[in-house]
PDB file of C-alpha atoms in Angstrom:
ATOM      1  CA  MET A   1      -1.919   5.005  54.824  1.00  0.00           C
ATOM      2  CA  GLU A   2       0.757   7.462  53.767  1.00  0.00           C
ATOM      3  CA  ASN A   3       0.601  11.141  52.871  1.00  0.00           C
ATOM      4  CA  LEU A   4      -0.926  12.121  49.523  1.00  0.00           C
ATOM      5  CA  ILE A   5       1.497  14.113  47.405  1.00  0.00           C
ATOM      6  CA  ILE A   6      -0.265  16.347  44.912  1.00  0.00           C
ATOM      7  CA  GLN A   7       2.674  18.403  43.688  1.00  0.00           C
ATOM      8  CA  ARG A   8       6.201  19.053  44.858  1.00  0.00           C
ATOM      9  CA  ASN A   9       5.069  21.733  47.293  1.00  0.00           C
ATOM     10  CA  ILE A  10       1.566  20.451  48.122  1.00  0.00           C
ATOM     11  CA  SER A  11       0.757  17.347  50.148  1.00  0.00           C
ATOM     12  CA  ILE A  12      -2.076  16.111  52.312  1.00  0.00           C
ATOM     13  CA  PRO A  13      -1.134  14.341  55.556  1.00  0.00           C
ATOM     14  CA  ALA A  14      -2.939  11.028  56.056  1.00  0.00           C
ATOM     15  CA  SER A  15      -4.016  12.215  59.507  1.00  0.00           C
ATOM     16  CA  ALA A  16      -5.963  15.101  57.909  1.00  0.00           C
ATOM     17  CA  LEU A  17      -8.307  12.742  56.047  1.00  0.00           C
ATOM     18  CA  THR A  18     -11.441  11.507  57.795  1.00  0.00           C
ATOM     19  CA  PHE A  19     -13.158   8.547  56.168  1.00  0.00           C
ATOM     20  CA  SER A  20     -16.720   7.488  56.864  1.00  0.00           C
ATOM     21  CA  PHE A  21     -18.465   4.429  55.509  1.00  0.00           C
ATOM     22  CA  SER A  22     -22.167   3.744  55.099  1.00  0.00           C
ATOM     23  CA  ARG A  23     -24.510   1.492  53.208  1.00  0.00           C
ATOM     24  CA  SER A  24     -24.767   2.319  49.564  1.00  0.00           C
ATOM     25  CA  GLY A  25     -27.835   2.303  47.351  1.00  0.00           C
ATOM     26  CA  GLY A  26     -28.058   0.758  43.935  1.00  0.00           C
ATOM     27  CA  LYS A  27     -26.698  -2.572  42.678  1.00  0.00           C
ATOM     28  CA  GLY A  28     -25.410  -5.306  44.924  1.00  0.00           C
ATOM     29  CA  GLY A  29     -28.345  -7.556  45.726  1.00  0.00           C
ATOM     30  CA  GLN A  30     -28.456  -8.758  49.333  1.00  0.00           C
ATOM     31  CA  ASN A  31     -24.970  -7.329  49.836  1.00  0.00           C
ATOM     32  CA  VAL A  32     -26.428  -3.797  49.798  1.00  0.00           C
ATOM     33  CA  ASN A  33     -28.175  -4.408  53.104  1.00  0.00           C
ATOM     34  CA  LYS A  34     -25.123  -5.858  54.856  1.00  0.00           C
ATOM     35  CA  VAL A  35     -21.937  -4.132  53.716  1.00  0.00           C
ATOM     36  CA  ALA A  36     -21.001  -0.440  54.077  1.00  0.00           C
ATOM     37  CA  THR A  37     -19.505   0.248  50.641  1.00  0.00           C
ATOM     38  CA  LYS A  38     -20.290   3.953  50.309  1.00  0.00           C
ATOM     39  CA  VAL A  39     -17.201   6.023  51.157  1.00  0.00           C
ATOM     40  CA  ALA A  40     -17.025   9.691  52.129  1.00  0.00           C
ATOM     41  CA  VAL A  41     -13.802  11.548  52.840  1.00  0.00           C
ATOM     42  CA  THR A  42     -13.593  14.881  54.640  1.00  0.00           C
ATOM     43  CA  LEU A  43     -10.581  17.173  54.436  1.00  0.00           C
ATOM     44  CA  ASN A  44      -9.992  20.460  56.212  1.00  0.00           C
ATOM     45  CA  ILE A  45      -8.199  22.796  53.797  1.00  0.00           C
ATOM     46  CA  ASP A  46      -6.124  24.322  56.616  1.00  0.00           C
ATOM     47  CA  SER A  47      -4.464  20.948  57.274  1.00  0.00           C
ATOM     48  CA  ILE A  48      -2.901  20.764  53.787  1.00  0.00           C
ATOM     49  CA  ASP A  49       0.895  21.069  53.780  1.00  0.00           C
ATOM     50  CA  ALA A  50       1.321  24.047  51.453  1.00  0.00           C
ATOM     51  CA  SER A  51       2.103  27.739  51.525  1.00  0.00           C
ATOM     52  CA  ASP A  52      -0.505  30.208  52.747  1.00  0.00           C
ATOM     53  CA  GLU A  53      -0.895  31.570  49.204  1.00  0.00           C
ATOM     54  CA  VAL A  54      -1.715  28.104  47.829  1.00  0.00           C
ATOM     55  CA  LYS A  55      -4.182  27.429  50.670  1.00  0.00           C
ATOM     56  CA  ARG A  56      -5.886  30.757  50.006  1.00  0.00           C
ATOM     57  CA  ARG A  57      -6.176  29.947  46.292  1.00  0.00           C
ATOM     58  CA  ILE A  58      -7.602  26.477  47.063  1.00  0.00           C
ATOM     59  CA  LYS A  59     -10.151  27.948  49.499  1.00  0.00           C
ATOM     60  CA  GLU A  60     -11.153  30.574  46.950  1.00  0.00           C
ATOM     61  CA  ASN A  61     -11.564  28.058  44.112  1.00  0.00           C
ATOM     62  CA  LEU A  62     -13.404  25.500  46.251  1.00  0.00           C
ATOM     63  CA  SER A  63     -15.562  28.009  48.147  1.00  0.00           C
ATOM     64  CA  HIS A  64     -18.764  26.515  46.682  1.00  0.00           C
ATOM     65  CA  ARG A  65     -17.803  23.047  48.026  1.00  0.00           C
ATOM     66  CA  LEU A  66     -16.717  24.054  51.539  1.00  0.00           C
ATOM     67  CA  ASP A  67     -18.928  23.739  54.594  1.00  0.00           C
ATOM     68  CA  SER A  68     -18.978  26.276  57.439  1.00  0.00           C
ATOM     69  CA  SER A  69     -15.906  24.664  59.074  1.00  0.00           C
ATOM     70  CA  GLY A  70     -13.782  24.892  55.930  1.00  0.00           C
ATOM     71  CA  ASN A  71     -14.071  21.176  55.130  1.00  0.00           C
ATOM     72  CA  VAL A  72     -14.498  19.677  51.691  1.00  0.00           C
ATOM     73  CA  ARG A  73     -16.395  16.368  51.492  1.00  0.00           C
ATOM     74  CA  ILE A  74     -16.269  13.899  48.611  1.00  0.00           C
ATOM     75  CA  VAL A  75     -18.487  10.821  48.339  1.00  0.00           C
ATOM     76  CA  SER A  76     -18.394   7.741  46.102  1.00  0.00           C
ATOM     77  CA  GLN A  77     -20.753   4.810  45.806  1.00  0.00           C
ATOM     78  CA  GLN A  78     -19.989   3.836  42.211  1.00  0.00           C
ATOM     79  CA  SER A  79     -18.551   0.426  42.979  1.00  0.00           C
ATOM     80  CA  ARG A  80     -19.765  -2.526  45.031  1.00  0.00           C
ATOM     81  CA  SER A  81     -16.356  -2.626  46.690  1.00  0.00           C
ATOM     82  CA  GLN A  82     -15.464  -0.374  49.627  1.00  0.00           C
ATOM     83  CA  TRP A  83     -11.776  -0.480  48.652  1.00  0.00           C
ATOM     84  CA  LYS A  84     -12.560   0.602  45.076  1.00  0.00           C
ATOM     85  CA  ASN A  85     -14.799   3.442  46.299  1.00  0.00           C
ATOM     86  CA  LYS A  86     -12.000   4.576  48.624  1.00  0.00           C
ATOM     87  CA  GLN A  87      -9.589   4.676  45.674  1.00  0.00           C
ATOM     88  CA  ILE A  88     -12.134   6.660  43.620  1.00  0.00           C
ATOM     89  CA  VAL A  89     -12.627   9.175  46.449  1.00  0.00           C
ATOM     90  CA  LEU A  90      -8.875   9.677  46.896  1.00  0.00           C
ATOM     91  CA  GLN A  91      -8.402  10.161  43.138  1.00  0.00           C
ATOM     92  CA  LYS A  92     -11.234  12.716  43.035  1.00  0.00           C
ATOM     93  CA  LEU A  93      -9.696  14.541  45.997  1.00  0.00           C
ATOM     94  CA  LEU A  94      -6.259  14.667  44.355  1.00  0.00           C
ATOM     95  CA  GLU A  95      -7.694  16.034  41.113  1.00  0.00           C
ATOM     96  CA  LEU A  96      -9.889  18.550  42.930  1.00  0.00           C
ATOM     97  CA  VAL A  97      -7.050  19.987  45.031  1.00  0.00           C
ATOM     98  CA  ALA A  98      -4.611  19.954  42.091  1.00  0.00           C
ATOM     99  CA  ASP A  99      -7.065  21.877  39.885  1.00  0.00           C
ATOM    100  CA  ALA A 100      -7.892  24.346  42.651  1.00  0.00           C
ATOM    101  CA  SER A 101      -4.231  25.061  43.402  1.00  0.00           C
ATOM    102  CA  ARG A 102      -3.299  26.076  39.847  1.00  0.00           C
ATOM    103  CA  THR A 103      -2.557  29.719  39.215  1.00  0.00           C
ATOM    104  CA  PRO A 104      -4.913  31.105  36.599  1.00  0.00           C
ATOM    105  CA  THR A 105      -3.255  32.150  33.356  1.00  0.00           C
ATOM    106  CA  GLU A 106      -3.584  35.806  32.475  1.00  0.00           C
ATOM    107  CA  ARG A 107      -5.721  36.554  29.458  1.00  0.00           C
ATOM    108  CA  ILE A 108      -3.950  38.324  26.644  1.00  0.00           C
ATOM    109  CA  ALA A 109      -6.182  40.968  25.104  1.00  0.00           C
ATOM    110  CA  THR A 110      -6.463  40.698  21.334  1.00  0.00           C
ATOM    111  CA  HIS A 111      -8.032  42.827  18.622  1.00  0.00           C
ATOM    112  CA  ARG A 112     -10.106  41.906  15.605  1.00  0.00           C
ATOM    113  CA  THR A 113      -8.308  42.059  12.288  1.00  0.00           C
ATOM    114  CA  PRO A 114      -9.712  44.590   9.813  1.00  0.00           C
ATOM    115  CA  THR A 115     -10.667  41.763   7.441  1.00  0.00           C
ATOM    116  CA  SER A 116     -12.586  39.887  10.130  1.00  0.00           C
ATOM    117  CA  GLN A 117     -14.375  43.090  11.079  1.00  0.00           C
ATOM    118  CA  VAL A 118     -15.537  43.653   7.501  1.00  0.00           C
ATOM    119  CA  LYS A 119     -16.568  40.013   7.177  1.00  0.00           C
ATOM    120  CA  ARG A 120     -18.584  40.223  10.416  1.00  0.00           C
ATOM    121  CA  LEU A 121     -20.405  43.369   9.274  1.00  0.00           C
ATOM    122  CA  THR A 122     -21.238  41.959   5.834  1.00  0.00           C
ATOM    123  CA  GLN A 123     -22.598  38.795   7.463  1.00  0.00           C
ATOM    124  CA  LYS A 124     -24.782  40.964   9.700  1.00  0.00           C
ATOM    125  CA  GLN A 125     -26.100  42.877   6.692  1.00  0.00           C
ATOM    126  CA  LEU A 126     -26.892  39.665   4.822  1.00  0.00           C
ATOM    127  CA  ARG A 127     -28.669  38.208   7.838  1.00  0.00           C
ATOM    128  CA  SER A 128     -30.654  41.417   8.326  1.00  0.00           C
ATOM    129  CA  LYS A 129     -31.711  41.453   4.682  1.00  0.00           C
ATOM    130  CA  GLN A 130     -32.721  37.777   4.844  1.00  0.00           C
ATOM    131  CA  LYS A 131     -34.877  38.415   7.891  1.00  0.00           C
ATOM    132  CA  SER A 132     -36.482  41.519   6.415  1.00  0.00           C
ATOM    133  CA  LEU A 133     -37.504  39.531   3.320  1.00  0.00           C
ATOM    134  CA  ARG A 134     -39.401  37.104   5.568  1.00  0.00           C
ATOM    135  CA  GLN A 135     -41.612  39.857   6.987  1.00  0.00           C
ATOM    136  CA  LYS A 136     -45.089  40.330   5.621  1.00  0.00           C
ATOM    137  CA  LYS A 137     -45.571  43.705   4.048  1.00  0.00           C
ATOM    138  CA  ASN A 138     -48.890  45.455   4.671  1.00  0.00           C
ATOM    139  CA  PHE A 139     -50.026  47.016   1.429  1.00  0.00           C
ATOM    140  CA  ILE A 140     -52.949  49.394   1.823  1.00  0.00           C
ATOM    141  CA  ASP A 141     -55.184  49.882  -1.213  1.00  0.00           C
ATOM    142  CA  GLU A 142     -55.752  53.512  -1.882  1.00  0.00           C
TER     143      GLU A 142
END
C-alpha cells in the first residue's frame, strides 16, 4: 500500500496505519462465522506528514475521537467484503483528517438593518397580543 495524500502538504505514510480484522455481525449467513470482514484502522496523529501547526489543529478538532495515546480509530462493517470495508475505512479516514485540518473561517460580525429591527419588534407585539387574548380573564362580581 502507498502513502495516502490528503492535500498538497498533508499525507499519511502507509506504515503509520495499523489495520485489524475481526468477525463482523449482521448479514452474511454462514460466512459471518468464518470470515473476518470487519475492518478497524488506527492512526497516530503524530505520524502524519504535516507541519506542527496542522497536526495541532487536527488534534484539537479530533480531541473527542482520540484515545489516551493520541490514536484515532475508525471501524467499518457495512459490507460483507473485507476489501470493501477497508476502502470505506480509508475513505472515512481521509475525510476525517481533511475536515479536521481546515482552518476555520473567521466570522464577520453583522448588524440588523433598521427595517428588520422594526419588523422583529412588531412581530413580537403581535405574538404577545395573540397570546394575551388566549388567557382567561377572571371577572369578579361586585
